């Protein structure tokens, strides 16, 4: 019979591997989506971003890539710290002070991403339509259910991470007293 600790270790190992896969694939997909912008749009990427009348200029694509890459840094940071959290789970030490800190850092990066993604989409839209004729340039700011859900869930995860972090500190304090 497999114990719960072994199940946690097994799931943590799989999740750490998945985090590694994401940390490699997300930047590769980002690079591909800006190299083949039209192909990425055909697959549903950048559907909420204002689209230029003509094909975007190379400089616009490069600037859009930089804005997207800046935003991607926060997702990679969240995944990196989440992977560290799962590494503690592999050791059976997920609910330690260090595990709580890793999960809390991951949640912080996720909250930052959630709040920065809205103005980043707007900025990318401005960059892509900057070469449109006067009157056809767009400044499109949107806030929809997806954005609200992302912000809400990131704040929930942040709250849970804070509780986990504080619980680990209390458990460590209690262990010293007893």
C-alpha positions in Angstrom: 0.0 0.0 0.0 1.4 3.4 -1.0 1.4 6.0 1.7 0.2 9.6 1.3 3.7 10.8 1.6 4.7 8.6 -1.4 1.8 9.9 -3.4 2.8 13.5 -2.6 6.4 12.7 -3.7 5.2 11.1 -6.9 2.9 14.0 -7.8 5.6 16.5 -6.9 8.1 14.8 -9.1 5.7 14.9 -12.0 4.8 18.6 -11.4 8.5 19.6 -11.1 9.1 17.9 -14.5 6.1 19.6 -16.0 7.4 23.0 -14.7 10.7 22.2 -16.4 8.9 21.5 -19.6 7.0 24.8 -19.3 10.1 26.8 -18.6 11.6 25.6 -21.9 8.4 25.6 -24.0 7.0 29.0 -23.1 10.0 31.0 -24.3 10.2 28.9 -27.5 6.5 29.4 -28.3 7.0 33.1 -27.6 9.9 33.4 -30.0 8.0 31.4 -32.6 4.8 33.4 -32.3 6.7 36.7 -33.0 8.7 35.2 -35.9 5.6 33.8 -37.5 3.1 36.4 -36.3 0.5 35.6 -39.0 0.7 31.9 -38.2 0.3 32.6 -34.5 -2.7 34.8 -35.1 -4.3 32.1 -37.2 -3.9 29.7 -34.2 -5.6 32.2 -31.9 -2.6 34.0 -30.4 -3.0 37.7 -29.9 -6.7 37.7 -30.7 -7.3 40.4 -28.0 -4.6 42.7 -29.4 -5.4 45.4 -31.9 -4.4 44.3 -35.4 -2.6 46.4 -38.0 -4.1 47.1 -41.4 -0.9 46.0 -43.2 1.6 43.3 -42.0 3.4 44.7 -39.0 6.9 46.2 -39.6 9.9 44.4 -38.4 10.5 47.1 -35.7 6.9 46.7 -34.5 7.3 43.0 -34.3 10.6 43.4 -32.4 9.1 45.9 -29.9 6.0 43.6 -29.5 8.4 40.7 -28.7 10.2 42.8 -26.1 6.9 43.7 -24.3 5.8 40.0 -24.4 9.2 38.8 -23.3 9.1 41.3 -20.3 5.7 39.8 -19.3 7.0 36.3 -19.9 9.7 36.8 -17.3 7.1 37.0 -14.6 5.5 33.7 -15.8 8.8 32.0 -15.9 9.6 33.3 -12.4 6.3 32.0 -11.1 7.0 28.6 -12.7 10.6 28.5 -11.4 9.5 29.1 -7.8 6.7 26.6 -8.2 9.2 24.0 -9.4 11.3 24.8 -6.2 8.1 24.2 -4.1 7.6 20.8 -5.8 11.3 19.9 -5.3 10.6 20.3 -1.5 7.6 17.9 -2.1 9.9 15.4 -3.7 12.0 15.4 -0.5 8.8 15.1 1.6 9.5 18.6 3.0 6.8 20.6 1.0 5.3 22.3 4.1 8.6 23.6 5.5 9.5 27.3 5.8 11.5 27.1 2.6 8.7 25.3 0.7 6.3 28.0 1.9 8.6 30.7 0.8 9.0 29.1 -2.7 5.2 28.9 -3.1 4.7 32.5 -1.8 7.3 33.8 -4.3 5.6 31.9 -7.1 2.3 33.5 -6.1 3.8 37.0 -6.1 5.1 36.6 -9.6 1.6 35.3 -10.7 -0.1 38.4 -9.2 2.4 40.7 -10.9 1.7 39.0 -14.2 -2.0 39.2 -13.7 -1.9 43.0 -13.2 0.7 43.7 -15.9 -1.0 41.6 -18.6 -3.8 44.2 -19.2 -1.6 47.2 -20.0 0.9 45.0 -21.8 -1.8 43.9 -24.3 -2.7 47.6 -24.8 0.9 48.5 -25.4 1.4 45.7 -27.9 -1.7 46.9 -29.8 -0.3 50.4 -29.9 3.0 49.1 -31.1 1.5 47.0 -33.9 -0.8 49.7 -35.2 1.7 52.6 -35.0 2.4 52.3 -38.7 -1.3 52.5 -39.6 -2.4 55.7 -41.3 -3.6 58.5 -39.1 -7.1 57.7 -37.8 -6.4 54.0 -38.0 -4.1 53.7 -35.1 -5.6 51.9 -32.1 -5.4 52.3 -28.4 -7.5 49.3 -27.2 -7.8 48.7 -23.5 -10.0 45.8 -22.5 -10.9 44.2 -19.2 -13.1 41.1 -19.5 -14.0 38.0 -17.5 -10.7 36.4 -18.4 -8.8 39.2 -16.8 -11.0 39.3 -13.7 -10.7 35.6 -13.3 -6.9 35.7 -13.7 -6.6 38.5 -11.1 -9.0 36.8 -8.7 -7.3 33.4 -8.9 -3.8 34.9 -8.6 -4.9 36.7 -5.4 -6.5 33.5 -4.1 -3.3 31.6 -4.7 -1.3 34.5 -3.1 -3.6 34.3 0.0 -3.2 30.5 0.3 0.6 30.9 -0.1 0.7 33.4 2.7 -1.3 31.1 4.9 1.1 28.2 4.0 4.1 30.3 4.7 2.8 31.5 8.1 1.7 28.0 9.0 5.2 26.7 8.4 6.6 29.4 10.7 4.1 28.6 13.4 4.8 24.9 13.1 8.5 25.5 13.4 8.0 27.8 16.4 5.8 25.2 18.1 8.3 22.5 17.5 10.9 24.5 19.4 8.6 24.9 22.4 7.6 21.3 22.7 
